[in-house]
mmCIF file with all atom_site columns, C-alpha atoms and ligand atoms in Angstrom:
data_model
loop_
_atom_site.group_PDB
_atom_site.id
_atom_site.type_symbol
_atom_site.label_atom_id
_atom_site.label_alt_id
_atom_site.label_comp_id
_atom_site.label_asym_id
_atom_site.label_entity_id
_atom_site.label_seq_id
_atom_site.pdbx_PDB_ins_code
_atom_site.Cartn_x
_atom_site.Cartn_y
_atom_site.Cartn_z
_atom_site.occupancy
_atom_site.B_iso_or_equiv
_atom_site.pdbx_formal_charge
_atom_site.auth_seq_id
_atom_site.auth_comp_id
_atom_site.auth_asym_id
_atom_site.auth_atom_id
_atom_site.pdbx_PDB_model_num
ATOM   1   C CA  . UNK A 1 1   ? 62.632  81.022  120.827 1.00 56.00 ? 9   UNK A CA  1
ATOM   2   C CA  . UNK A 1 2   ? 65.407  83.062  119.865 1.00 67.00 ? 10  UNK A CA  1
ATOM   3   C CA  . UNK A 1 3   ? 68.726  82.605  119.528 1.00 79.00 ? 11  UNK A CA  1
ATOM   4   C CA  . UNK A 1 4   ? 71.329  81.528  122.009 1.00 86.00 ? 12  UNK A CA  1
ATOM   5   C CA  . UNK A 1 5   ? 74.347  84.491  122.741 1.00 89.00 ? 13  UNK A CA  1
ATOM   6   C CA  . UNK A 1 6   ? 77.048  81.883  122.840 1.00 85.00 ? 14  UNK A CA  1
ATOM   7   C CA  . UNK A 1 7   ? 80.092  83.281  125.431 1.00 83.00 ? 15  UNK A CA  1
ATOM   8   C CA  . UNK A 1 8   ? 82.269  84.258  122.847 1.00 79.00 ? 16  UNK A CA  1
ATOM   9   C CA  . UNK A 1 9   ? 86.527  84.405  124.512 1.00 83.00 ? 17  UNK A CA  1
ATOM   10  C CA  . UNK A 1 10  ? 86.854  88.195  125.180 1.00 83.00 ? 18  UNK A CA  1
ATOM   11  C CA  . UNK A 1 11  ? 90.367  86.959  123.636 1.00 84.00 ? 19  UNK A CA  1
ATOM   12  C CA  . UNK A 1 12  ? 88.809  86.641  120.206 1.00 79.00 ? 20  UNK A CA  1
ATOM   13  C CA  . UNK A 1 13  ? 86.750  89.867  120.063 1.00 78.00 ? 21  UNK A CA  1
ATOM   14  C CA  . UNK A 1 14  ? 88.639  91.208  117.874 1.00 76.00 ? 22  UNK A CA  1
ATOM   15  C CA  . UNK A 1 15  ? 87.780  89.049  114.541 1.00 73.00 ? 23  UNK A CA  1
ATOM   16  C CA  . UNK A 1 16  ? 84.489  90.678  114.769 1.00 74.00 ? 24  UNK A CA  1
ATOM   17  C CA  . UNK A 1 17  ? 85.827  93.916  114.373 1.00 73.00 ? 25  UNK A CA  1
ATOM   18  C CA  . UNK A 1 18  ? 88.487  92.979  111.996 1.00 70.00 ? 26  UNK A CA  1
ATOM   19  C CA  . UNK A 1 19  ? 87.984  95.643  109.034 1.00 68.00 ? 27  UNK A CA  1
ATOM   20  C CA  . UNK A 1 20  ? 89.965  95.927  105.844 1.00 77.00 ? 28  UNK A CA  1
ATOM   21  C CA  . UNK A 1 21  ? 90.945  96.217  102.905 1.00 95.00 ? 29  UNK A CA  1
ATOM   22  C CA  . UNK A 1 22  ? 94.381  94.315  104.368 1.00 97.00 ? 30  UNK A CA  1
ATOM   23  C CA  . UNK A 1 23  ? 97.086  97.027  103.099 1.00 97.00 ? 31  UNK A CA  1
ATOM   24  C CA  . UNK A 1 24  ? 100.752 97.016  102.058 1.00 98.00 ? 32  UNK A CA  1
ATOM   25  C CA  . UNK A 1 25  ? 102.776 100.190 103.399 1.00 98.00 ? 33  UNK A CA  1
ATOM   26  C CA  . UNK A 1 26  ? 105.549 101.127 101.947 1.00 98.00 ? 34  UNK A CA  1
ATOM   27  C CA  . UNK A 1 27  ? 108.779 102.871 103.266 1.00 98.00 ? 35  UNK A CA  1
ATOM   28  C CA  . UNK A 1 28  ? 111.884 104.351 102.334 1.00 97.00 ? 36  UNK A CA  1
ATOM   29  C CA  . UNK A 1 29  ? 114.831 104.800 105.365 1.00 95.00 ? 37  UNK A CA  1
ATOM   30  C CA  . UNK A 1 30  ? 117.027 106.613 103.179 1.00 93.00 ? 38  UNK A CA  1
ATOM   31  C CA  . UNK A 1 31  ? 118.828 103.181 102.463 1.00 94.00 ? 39  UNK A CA  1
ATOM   32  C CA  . UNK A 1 32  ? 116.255 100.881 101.071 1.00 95.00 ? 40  UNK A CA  1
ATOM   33  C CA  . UNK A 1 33  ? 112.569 100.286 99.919  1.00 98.00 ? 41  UNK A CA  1
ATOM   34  C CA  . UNK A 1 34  ? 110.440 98.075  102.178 1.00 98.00 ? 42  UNK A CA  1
ATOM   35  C CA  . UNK A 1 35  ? 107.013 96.648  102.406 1.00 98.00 ? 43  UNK A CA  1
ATOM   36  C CA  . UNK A 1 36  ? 105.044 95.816  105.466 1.00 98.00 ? 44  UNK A CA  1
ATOM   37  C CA  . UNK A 1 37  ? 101.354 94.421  105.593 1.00 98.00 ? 45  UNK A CA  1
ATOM   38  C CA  . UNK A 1 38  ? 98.975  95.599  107.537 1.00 98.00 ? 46  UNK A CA  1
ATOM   39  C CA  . UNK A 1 39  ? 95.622  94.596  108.578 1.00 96.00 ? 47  UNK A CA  1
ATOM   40  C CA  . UNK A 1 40  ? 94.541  97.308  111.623 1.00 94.00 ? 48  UNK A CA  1
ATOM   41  C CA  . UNK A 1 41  ? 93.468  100.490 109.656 1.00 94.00 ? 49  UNK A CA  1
ATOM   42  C CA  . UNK A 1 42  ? 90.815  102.823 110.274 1.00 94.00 ? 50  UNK A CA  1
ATOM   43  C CA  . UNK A 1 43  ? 89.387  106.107 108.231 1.00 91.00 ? 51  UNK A CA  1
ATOM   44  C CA  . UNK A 1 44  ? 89.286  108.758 110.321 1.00 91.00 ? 52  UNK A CA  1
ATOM   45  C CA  . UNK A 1 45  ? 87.798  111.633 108.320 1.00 90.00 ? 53  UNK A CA  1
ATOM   46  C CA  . UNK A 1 46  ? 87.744  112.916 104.594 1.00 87.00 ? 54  UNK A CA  1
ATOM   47  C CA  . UNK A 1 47  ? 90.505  115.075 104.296 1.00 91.00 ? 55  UNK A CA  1
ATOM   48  C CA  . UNK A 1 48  ? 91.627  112.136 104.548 1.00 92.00 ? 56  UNK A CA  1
ATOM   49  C CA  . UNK A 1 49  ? 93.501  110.925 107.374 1.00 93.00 ? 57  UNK A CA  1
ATOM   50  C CA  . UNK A 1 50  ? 93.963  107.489 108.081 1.00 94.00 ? 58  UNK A CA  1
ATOM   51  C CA  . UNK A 1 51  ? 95.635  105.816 111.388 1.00 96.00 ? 59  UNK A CA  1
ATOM   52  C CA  . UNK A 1 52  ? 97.514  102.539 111.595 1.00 96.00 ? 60  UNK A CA  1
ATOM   53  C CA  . UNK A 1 53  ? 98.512  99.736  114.435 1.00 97.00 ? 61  UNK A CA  1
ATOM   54  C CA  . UNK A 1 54  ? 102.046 99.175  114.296 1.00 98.00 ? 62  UNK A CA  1
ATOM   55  C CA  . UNK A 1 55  ? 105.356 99.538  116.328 1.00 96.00 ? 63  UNK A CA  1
ATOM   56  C CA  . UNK A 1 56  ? 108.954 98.952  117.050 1.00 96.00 ? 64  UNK A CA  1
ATOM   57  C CA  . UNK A 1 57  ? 108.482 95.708  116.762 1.00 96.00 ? 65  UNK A CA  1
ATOM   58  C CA  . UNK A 1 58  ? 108.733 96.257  113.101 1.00 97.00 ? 66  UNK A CA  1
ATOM   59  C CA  . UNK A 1 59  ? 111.597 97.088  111.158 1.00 97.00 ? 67  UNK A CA  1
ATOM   60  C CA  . UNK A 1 60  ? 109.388 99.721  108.960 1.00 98.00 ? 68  UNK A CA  1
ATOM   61  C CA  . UNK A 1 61  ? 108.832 101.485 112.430 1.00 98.00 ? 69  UNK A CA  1
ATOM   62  C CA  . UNK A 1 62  ? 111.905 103.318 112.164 1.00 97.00 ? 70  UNK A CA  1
ATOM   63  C CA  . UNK A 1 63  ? 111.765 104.368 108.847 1.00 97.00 ? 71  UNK A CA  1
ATOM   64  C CA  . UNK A 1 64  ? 107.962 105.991 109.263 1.00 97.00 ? 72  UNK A CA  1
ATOM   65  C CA  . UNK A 1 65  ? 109.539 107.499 112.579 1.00 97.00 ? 73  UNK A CA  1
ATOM   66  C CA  . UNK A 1 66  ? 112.375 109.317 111.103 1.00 97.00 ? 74  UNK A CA  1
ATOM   67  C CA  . UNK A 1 67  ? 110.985 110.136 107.541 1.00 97.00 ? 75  UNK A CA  1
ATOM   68  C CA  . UNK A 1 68  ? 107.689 110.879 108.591 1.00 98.00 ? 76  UNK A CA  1
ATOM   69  C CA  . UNK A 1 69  ? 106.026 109.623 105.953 1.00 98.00 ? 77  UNK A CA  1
ATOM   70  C CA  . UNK A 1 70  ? 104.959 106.269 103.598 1.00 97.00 ? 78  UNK A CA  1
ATOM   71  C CA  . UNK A 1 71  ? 102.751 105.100 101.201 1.00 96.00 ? 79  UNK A CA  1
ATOM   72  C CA  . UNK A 1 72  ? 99.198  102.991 101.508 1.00 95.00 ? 80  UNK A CA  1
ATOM   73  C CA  . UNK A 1 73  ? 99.538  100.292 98.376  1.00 96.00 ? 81  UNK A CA  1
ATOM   74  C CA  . UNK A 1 74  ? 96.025  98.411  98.622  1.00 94.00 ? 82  UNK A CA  1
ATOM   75  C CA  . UNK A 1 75  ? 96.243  94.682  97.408  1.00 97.00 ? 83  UNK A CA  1
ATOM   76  C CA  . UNK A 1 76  ? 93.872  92.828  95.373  1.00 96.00 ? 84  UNK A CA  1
ATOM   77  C CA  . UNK A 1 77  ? 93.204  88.908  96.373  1.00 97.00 ? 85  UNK A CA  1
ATOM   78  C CA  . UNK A 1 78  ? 94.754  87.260  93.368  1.00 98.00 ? 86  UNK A CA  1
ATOM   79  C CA  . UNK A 1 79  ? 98.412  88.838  95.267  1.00 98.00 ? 87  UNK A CA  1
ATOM   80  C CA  . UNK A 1 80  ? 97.228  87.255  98.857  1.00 98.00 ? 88  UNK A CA  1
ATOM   81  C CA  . UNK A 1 81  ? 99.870  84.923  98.859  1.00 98.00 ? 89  UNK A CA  1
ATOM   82  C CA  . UNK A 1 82  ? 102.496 87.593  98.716  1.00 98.00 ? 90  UNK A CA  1
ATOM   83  C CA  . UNK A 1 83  ? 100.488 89.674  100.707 1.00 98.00 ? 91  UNK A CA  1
ATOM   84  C CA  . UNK A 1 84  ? 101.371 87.096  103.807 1.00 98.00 ? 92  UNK A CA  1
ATOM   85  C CA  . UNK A 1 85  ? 104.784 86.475  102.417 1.00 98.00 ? 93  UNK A CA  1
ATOM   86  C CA  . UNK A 1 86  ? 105.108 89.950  102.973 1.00 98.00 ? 94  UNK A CA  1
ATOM   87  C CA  . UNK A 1 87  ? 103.753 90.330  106.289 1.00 98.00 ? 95  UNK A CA  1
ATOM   88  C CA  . UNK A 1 88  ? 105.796 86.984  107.661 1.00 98.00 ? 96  UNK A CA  1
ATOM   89  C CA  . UNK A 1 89  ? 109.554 88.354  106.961 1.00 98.00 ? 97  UNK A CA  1
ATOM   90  C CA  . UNK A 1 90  ? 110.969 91.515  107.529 1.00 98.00 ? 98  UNK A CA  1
ATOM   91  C CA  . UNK A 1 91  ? 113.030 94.069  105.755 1.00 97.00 ? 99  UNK A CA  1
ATOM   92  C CA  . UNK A 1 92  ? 116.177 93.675  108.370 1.00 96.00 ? 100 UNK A CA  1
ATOM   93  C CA  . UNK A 1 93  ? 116.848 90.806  106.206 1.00 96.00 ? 101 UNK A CA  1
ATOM   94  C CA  . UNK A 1 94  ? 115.117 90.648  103.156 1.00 97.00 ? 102 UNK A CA  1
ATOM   95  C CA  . UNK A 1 95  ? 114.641 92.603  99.854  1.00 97.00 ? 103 UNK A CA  1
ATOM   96  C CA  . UNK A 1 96  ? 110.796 92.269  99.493  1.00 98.00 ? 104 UNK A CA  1
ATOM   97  C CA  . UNK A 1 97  ? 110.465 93.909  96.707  1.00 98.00 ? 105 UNK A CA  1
ATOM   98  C CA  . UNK A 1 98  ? 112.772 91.682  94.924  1.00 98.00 ? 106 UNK A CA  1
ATOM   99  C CA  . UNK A 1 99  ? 111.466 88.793  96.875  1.00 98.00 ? 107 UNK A CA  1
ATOM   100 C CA  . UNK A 1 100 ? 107.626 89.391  96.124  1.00 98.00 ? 108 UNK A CA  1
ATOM   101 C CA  . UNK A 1 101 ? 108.435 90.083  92.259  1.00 98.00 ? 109 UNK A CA  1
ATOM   102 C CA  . UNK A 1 102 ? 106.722 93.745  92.653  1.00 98.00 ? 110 UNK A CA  1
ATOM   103 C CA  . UNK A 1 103 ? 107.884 96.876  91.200  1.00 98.00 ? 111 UNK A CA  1
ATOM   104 C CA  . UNK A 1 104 ? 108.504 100.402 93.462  1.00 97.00 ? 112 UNK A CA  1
ATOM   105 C CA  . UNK A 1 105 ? 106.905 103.265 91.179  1.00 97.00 ? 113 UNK A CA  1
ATOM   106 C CA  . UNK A 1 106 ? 108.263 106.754 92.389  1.00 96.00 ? 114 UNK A CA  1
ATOM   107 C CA  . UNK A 1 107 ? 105.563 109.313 93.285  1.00 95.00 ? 115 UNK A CA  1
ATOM   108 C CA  . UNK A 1 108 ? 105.102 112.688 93.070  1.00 95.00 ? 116 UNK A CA  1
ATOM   109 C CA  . UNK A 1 109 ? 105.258 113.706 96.836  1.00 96.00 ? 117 UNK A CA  1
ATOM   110 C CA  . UNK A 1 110 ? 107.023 111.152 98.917  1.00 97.00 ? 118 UNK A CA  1
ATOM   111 C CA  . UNK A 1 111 ? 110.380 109.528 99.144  1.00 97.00 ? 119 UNK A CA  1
ATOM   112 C CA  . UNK A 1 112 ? 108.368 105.598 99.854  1.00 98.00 ? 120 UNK A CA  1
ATOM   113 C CA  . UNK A 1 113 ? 107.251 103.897 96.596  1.00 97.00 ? 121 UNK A CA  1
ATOM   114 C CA  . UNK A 1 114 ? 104.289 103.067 94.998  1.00 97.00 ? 122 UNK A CA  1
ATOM   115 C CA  . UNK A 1 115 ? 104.041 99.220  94.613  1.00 97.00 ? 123 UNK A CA  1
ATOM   116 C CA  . UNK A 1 116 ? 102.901 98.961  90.360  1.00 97.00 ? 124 UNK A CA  1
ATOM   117 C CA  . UNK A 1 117 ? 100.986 95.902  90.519  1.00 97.00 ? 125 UNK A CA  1
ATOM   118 C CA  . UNK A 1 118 ? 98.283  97.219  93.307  1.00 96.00 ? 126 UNK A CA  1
ATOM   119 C CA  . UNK A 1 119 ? 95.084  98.668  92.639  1.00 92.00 ? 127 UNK A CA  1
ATOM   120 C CA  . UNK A 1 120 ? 95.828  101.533 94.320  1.00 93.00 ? 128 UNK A CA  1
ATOM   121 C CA  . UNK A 1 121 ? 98.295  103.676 95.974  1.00 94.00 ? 129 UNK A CA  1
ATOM   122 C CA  . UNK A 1 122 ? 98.315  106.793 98.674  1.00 94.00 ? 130 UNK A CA  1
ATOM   123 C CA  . UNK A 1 123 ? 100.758 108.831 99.362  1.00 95.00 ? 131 UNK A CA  1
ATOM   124 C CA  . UNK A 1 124 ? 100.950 109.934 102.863 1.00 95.00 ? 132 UNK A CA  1
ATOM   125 C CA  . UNK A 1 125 ? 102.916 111.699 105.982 1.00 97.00 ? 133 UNK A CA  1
ATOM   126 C CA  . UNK A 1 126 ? 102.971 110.464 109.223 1.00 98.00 ? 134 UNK A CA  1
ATOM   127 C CA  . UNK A 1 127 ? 101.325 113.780 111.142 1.00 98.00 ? 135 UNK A CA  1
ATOM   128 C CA  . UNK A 1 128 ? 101.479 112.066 114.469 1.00 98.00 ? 136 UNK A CA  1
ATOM   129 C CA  . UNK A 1 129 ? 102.515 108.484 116.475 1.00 98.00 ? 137 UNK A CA  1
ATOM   130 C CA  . UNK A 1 130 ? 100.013 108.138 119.403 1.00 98.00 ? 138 UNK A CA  1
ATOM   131 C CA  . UNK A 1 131 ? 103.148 106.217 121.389 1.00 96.00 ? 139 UNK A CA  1
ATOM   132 C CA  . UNK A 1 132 ? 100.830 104.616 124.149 1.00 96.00 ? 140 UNK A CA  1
ATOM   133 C CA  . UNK A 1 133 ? 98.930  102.813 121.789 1.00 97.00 ? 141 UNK A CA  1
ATOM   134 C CA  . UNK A 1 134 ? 101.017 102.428 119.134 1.00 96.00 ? 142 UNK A CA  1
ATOM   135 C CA  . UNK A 1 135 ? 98.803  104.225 116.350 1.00 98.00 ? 143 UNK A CA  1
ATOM   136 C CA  . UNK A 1 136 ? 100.585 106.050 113.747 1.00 98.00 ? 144 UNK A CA  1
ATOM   137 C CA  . UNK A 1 137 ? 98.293  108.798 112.022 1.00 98.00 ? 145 UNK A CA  1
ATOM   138 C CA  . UNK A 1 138 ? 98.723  109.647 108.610 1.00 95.00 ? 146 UNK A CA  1
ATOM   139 C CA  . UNK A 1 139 ? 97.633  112.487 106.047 1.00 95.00 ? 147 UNK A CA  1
ATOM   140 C CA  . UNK A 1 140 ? 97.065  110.934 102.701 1.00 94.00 ? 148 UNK A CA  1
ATOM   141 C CA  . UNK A 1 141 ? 98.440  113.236 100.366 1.00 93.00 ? 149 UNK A CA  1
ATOM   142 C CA  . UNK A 1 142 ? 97.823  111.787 96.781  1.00 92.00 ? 150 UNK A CA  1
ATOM   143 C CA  . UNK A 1 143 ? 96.857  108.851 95.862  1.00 93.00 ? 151 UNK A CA  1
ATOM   144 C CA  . UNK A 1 144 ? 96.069  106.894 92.270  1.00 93.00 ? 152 UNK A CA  1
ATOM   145 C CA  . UNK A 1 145 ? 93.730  104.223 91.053  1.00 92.00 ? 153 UNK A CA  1
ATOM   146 C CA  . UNK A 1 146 ? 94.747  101.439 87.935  1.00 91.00 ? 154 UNK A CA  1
ATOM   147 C CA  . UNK A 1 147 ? 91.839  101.837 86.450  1.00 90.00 ? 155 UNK A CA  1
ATOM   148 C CA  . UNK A 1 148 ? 92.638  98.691  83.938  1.00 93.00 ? 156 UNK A CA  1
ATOM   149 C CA  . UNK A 1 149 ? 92.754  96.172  86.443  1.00 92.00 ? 157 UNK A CA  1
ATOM   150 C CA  . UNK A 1 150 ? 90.380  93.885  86.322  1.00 95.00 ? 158 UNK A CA  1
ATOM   151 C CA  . UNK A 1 151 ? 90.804  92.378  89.610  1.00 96.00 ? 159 UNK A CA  1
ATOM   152 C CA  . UNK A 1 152 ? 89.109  94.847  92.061  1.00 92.00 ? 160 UNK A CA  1
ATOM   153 C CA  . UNK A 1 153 ? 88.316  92.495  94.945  1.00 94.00 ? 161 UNK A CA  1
ATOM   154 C CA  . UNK A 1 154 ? 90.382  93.735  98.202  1.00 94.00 ? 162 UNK A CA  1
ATOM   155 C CA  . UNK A 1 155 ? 90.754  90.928  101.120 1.00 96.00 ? 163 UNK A CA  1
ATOM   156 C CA  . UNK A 1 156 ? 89.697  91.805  104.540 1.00 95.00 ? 164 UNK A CA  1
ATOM   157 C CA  . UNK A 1 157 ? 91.661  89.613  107.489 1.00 94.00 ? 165 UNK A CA  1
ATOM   158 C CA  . UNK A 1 158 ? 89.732  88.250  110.358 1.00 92.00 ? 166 UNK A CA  1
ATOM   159 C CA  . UNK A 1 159 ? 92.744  87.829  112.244 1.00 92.00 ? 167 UNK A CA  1
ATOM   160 C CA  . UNK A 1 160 ? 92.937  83.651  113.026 1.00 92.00 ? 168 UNK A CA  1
ATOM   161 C CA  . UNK A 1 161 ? 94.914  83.349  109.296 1.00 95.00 ? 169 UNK A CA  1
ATOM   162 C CA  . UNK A 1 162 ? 91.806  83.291  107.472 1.00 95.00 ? 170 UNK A CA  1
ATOM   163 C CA  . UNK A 1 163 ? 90.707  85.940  105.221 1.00 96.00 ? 171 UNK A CA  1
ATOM   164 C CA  . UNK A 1 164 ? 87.170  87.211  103.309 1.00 95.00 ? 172 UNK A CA  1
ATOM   165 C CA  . UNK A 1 165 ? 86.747  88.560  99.936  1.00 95.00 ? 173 UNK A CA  1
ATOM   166 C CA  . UNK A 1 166 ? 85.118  91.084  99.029  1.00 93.00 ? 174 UNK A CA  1
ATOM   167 C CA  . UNK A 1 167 ? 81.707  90.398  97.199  1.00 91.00 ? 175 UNK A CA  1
ATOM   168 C CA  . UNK A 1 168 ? 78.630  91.989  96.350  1.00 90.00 ? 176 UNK A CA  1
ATOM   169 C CA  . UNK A 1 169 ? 78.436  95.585  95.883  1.00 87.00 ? 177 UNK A CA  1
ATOM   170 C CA  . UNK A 1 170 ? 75.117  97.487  97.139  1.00 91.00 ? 178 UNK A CA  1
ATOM   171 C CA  . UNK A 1 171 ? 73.875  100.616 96.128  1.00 93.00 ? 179 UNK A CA  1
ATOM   172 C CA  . UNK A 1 172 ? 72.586  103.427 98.214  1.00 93.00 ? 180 UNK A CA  1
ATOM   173 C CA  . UNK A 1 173 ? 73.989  106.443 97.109  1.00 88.00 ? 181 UNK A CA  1
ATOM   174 C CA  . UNK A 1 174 ? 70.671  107.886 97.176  1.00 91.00 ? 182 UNK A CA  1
ATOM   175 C CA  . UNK A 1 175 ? 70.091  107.761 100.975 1.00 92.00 ? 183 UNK A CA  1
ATOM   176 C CA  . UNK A 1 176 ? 73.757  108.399 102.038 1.00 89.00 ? 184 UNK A CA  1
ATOM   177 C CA  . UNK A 1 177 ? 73.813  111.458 99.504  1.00 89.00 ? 185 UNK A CA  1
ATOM   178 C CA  . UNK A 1 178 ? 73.691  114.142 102.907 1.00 90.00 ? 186 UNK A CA  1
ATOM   179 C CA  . UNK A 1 179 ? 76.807  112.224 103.715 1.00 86.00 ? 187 UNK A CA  1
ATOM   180 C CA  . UNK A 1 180 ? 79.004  112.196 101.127 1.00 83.00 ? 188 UNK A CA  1
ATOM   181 C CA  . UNK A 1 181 ? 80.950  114.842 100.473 1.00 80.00 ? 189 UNK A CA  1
ATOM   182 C CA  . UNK A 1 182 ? 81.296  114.772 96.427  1.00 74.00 ? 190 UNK A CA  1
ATOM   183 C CA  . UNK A 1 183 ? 77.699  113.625 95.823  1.00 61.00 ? 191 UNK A CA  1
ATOM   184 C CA  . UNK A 1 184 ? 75.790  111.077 95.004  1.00 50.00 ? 192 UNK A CA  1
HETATM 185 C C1  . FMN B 2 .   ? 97.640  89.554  107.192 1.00 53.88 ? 226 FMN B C1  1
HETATM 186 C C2  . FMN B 2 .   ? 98.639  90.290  108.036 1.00 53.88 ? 226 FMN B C2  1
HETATM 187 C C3  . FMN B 2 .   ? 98.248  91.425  108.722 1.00 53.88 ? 226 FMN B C3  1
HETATM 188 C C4  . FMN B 2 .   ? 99.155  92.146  109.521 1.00 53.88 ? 226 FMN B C4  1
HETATM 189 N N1  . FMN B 2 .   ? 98.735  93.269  110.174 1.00 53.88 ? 226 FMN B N1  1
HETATM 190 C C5  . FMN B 2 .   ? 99.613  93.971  110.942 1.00 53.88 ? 226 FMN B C5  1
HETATM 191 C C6  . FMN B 2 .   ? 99.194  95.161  111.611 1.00 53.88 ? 226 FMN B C6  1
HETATM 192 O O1  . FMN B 2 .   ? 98.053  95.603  111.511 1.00 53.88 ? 226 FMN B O1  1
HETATM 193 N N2  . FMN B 2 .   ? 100.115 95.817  112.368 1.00 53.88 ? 226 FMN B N2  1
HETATM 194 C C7  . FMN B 2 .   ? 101.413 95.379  112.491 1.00 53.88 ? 226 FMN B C7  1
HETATM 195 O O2  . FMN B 2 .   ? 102.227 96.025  113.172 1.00 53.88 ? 226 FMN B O2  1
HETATM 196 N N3  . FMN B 2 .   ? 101.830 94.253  111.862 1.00 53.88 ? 226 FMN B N3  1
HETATM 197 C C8  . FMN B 2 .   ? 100.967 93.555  111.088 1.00 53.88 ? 226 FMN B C8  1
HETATM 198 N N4  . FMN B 2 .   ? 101.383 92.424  110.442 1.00 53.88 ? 226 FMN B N4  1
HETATM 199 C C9  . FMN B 2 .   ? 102.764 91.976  110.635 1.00 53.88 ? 226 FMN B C9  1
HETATM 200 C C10 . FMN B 2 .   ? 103.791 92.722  109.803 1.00 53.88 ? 226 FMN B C10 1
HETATM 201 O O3  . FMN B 2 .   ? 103.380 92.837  108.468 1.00 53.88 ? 226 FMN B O3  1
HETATM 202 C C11 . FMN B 2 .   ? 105.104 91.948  109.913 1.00 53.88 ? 226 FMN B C11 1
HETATM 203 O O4  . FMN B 2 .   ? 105.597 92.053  111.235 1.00 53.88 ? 226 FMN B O4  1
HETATM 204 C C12 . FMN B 2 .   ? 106.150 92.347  108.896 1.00 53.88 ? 226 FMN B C12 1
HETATM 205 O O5  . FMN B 2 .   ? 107.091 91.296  108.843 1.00 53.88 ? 226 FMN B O5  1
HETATM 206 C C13 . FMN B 2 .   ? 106.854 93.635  109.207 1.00 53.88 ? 226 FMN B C13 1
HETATM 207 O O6  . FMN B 2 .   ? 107.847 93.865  108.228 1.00 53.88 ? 226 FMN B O6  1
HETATM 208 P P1  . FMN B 2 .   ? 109.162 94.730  108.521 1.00 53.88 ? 226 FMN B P1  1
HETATM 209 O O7  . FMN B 2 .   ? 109.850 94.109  109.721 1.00 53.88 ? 226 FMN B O7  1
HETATM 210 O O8  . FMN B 2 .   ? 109.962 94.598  107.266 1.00 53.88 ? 226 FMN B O8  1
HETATM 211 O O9  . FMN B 2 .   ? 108.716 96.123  108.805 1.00 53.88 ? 226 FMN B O9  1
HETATM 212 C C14 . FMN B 2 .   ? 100.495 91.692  109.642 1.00 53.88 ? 226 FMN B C14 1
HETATM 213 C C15 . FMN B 2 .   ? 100.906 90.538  108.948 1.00 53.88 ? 226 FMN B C15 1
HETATM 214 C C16 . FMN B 2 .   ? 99.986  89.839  108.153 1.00 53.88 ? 226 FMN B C16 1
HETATM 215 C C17 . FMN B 2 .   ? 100.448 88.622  107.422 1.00 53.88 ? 226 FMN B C17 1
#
């Protein structure tokens, strides 16, 4: 006998989808540095571009309106906890930065900071805001690695509060080697 499809609440759909690495995005609105999290990302080709779920309903909104541009910072799990600090208060009325204990790095093309103690960083401009369903669509313009870290493990949010780490890594260069664009 095979297994039973449980109904599952169309409501909940979403945690199966849920992808990741959760990211911090940085912006700059001319006045201050702030920090949002976000957990609805997708890759959406290699040059690379990269689109986002967010809105008015966040105070960052108005900064990656009217500057056009931000920066991807991608977390590592031992900073979850700030991670969700970070994603529970807002920059109307709080220094984050200060808050979280994390450092803004200046880069090289954009105005929004890098955040030092990430694993990584991109650099990006906002190339369009799909209003209707509130995707903003961004060209990722440089971005660096810390290669010393030794924490490497992103976390990926299901979306009910709980999150998954990442774990084993599998290797088949080999077979995808048609396509990816620098090689196997
Ligand atoms: C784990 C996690 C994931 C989140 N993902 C998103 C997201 O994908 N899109 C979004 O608009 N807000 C998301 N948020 C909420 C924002 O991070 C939150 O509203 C934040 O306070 C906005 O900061 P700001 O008002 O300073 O811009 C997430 C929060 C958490 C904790």
């Amino acid at each position: 006998m095979g297994a039973v499809m449980r109904k599952l609440k169309l409501s909940k759909a979403f945690t199966l989808m849920e992808s990741g690495p959760v990211v911090l995005v940085t912006t700059n609105d001319g006045k201050k540095d702030n920090i949002m999290t976000i957990s609805w990302t997708m890759v959406l080709d290699f040059t690379p571009a990269f689109a986002l779920t967010t809105g008015e309903w966040n105070y960052s909104f108005a900064a990656l309106r009217k500057n056009k541009e931000c920066v991807i910072a991608i977390p590592t799990v031992d900073m979850l906890d700030k991670v969700v600090g970070i994603g529970t208060c807002s920059g109307t009325d709080t220094d984050k930065f200060s808050k979280f204990k994390l450092t803004p790095v200046q880069g090289k093309v954009v105005r929004s900071p890098l955040i030092k103690e990430c694993l990584a960083n991109i650099e990006c401009r906002v190339i369009d805001i799909v209003k209707r369903h509130n995707i903003v669509v961004l060209a990722g313009v440089a971005a660096y690695v810390d290669t010393a870290r030794k924490e490497k493990r992103t976390v990926h949010a299901v979306g009910d509060g709980t999150f998954i780490v990442d774990g084993r890594r599998i290797d088949r260069r080999k077979m995808m080697a048609s396509k990816i664009p620098f090689g196997a």
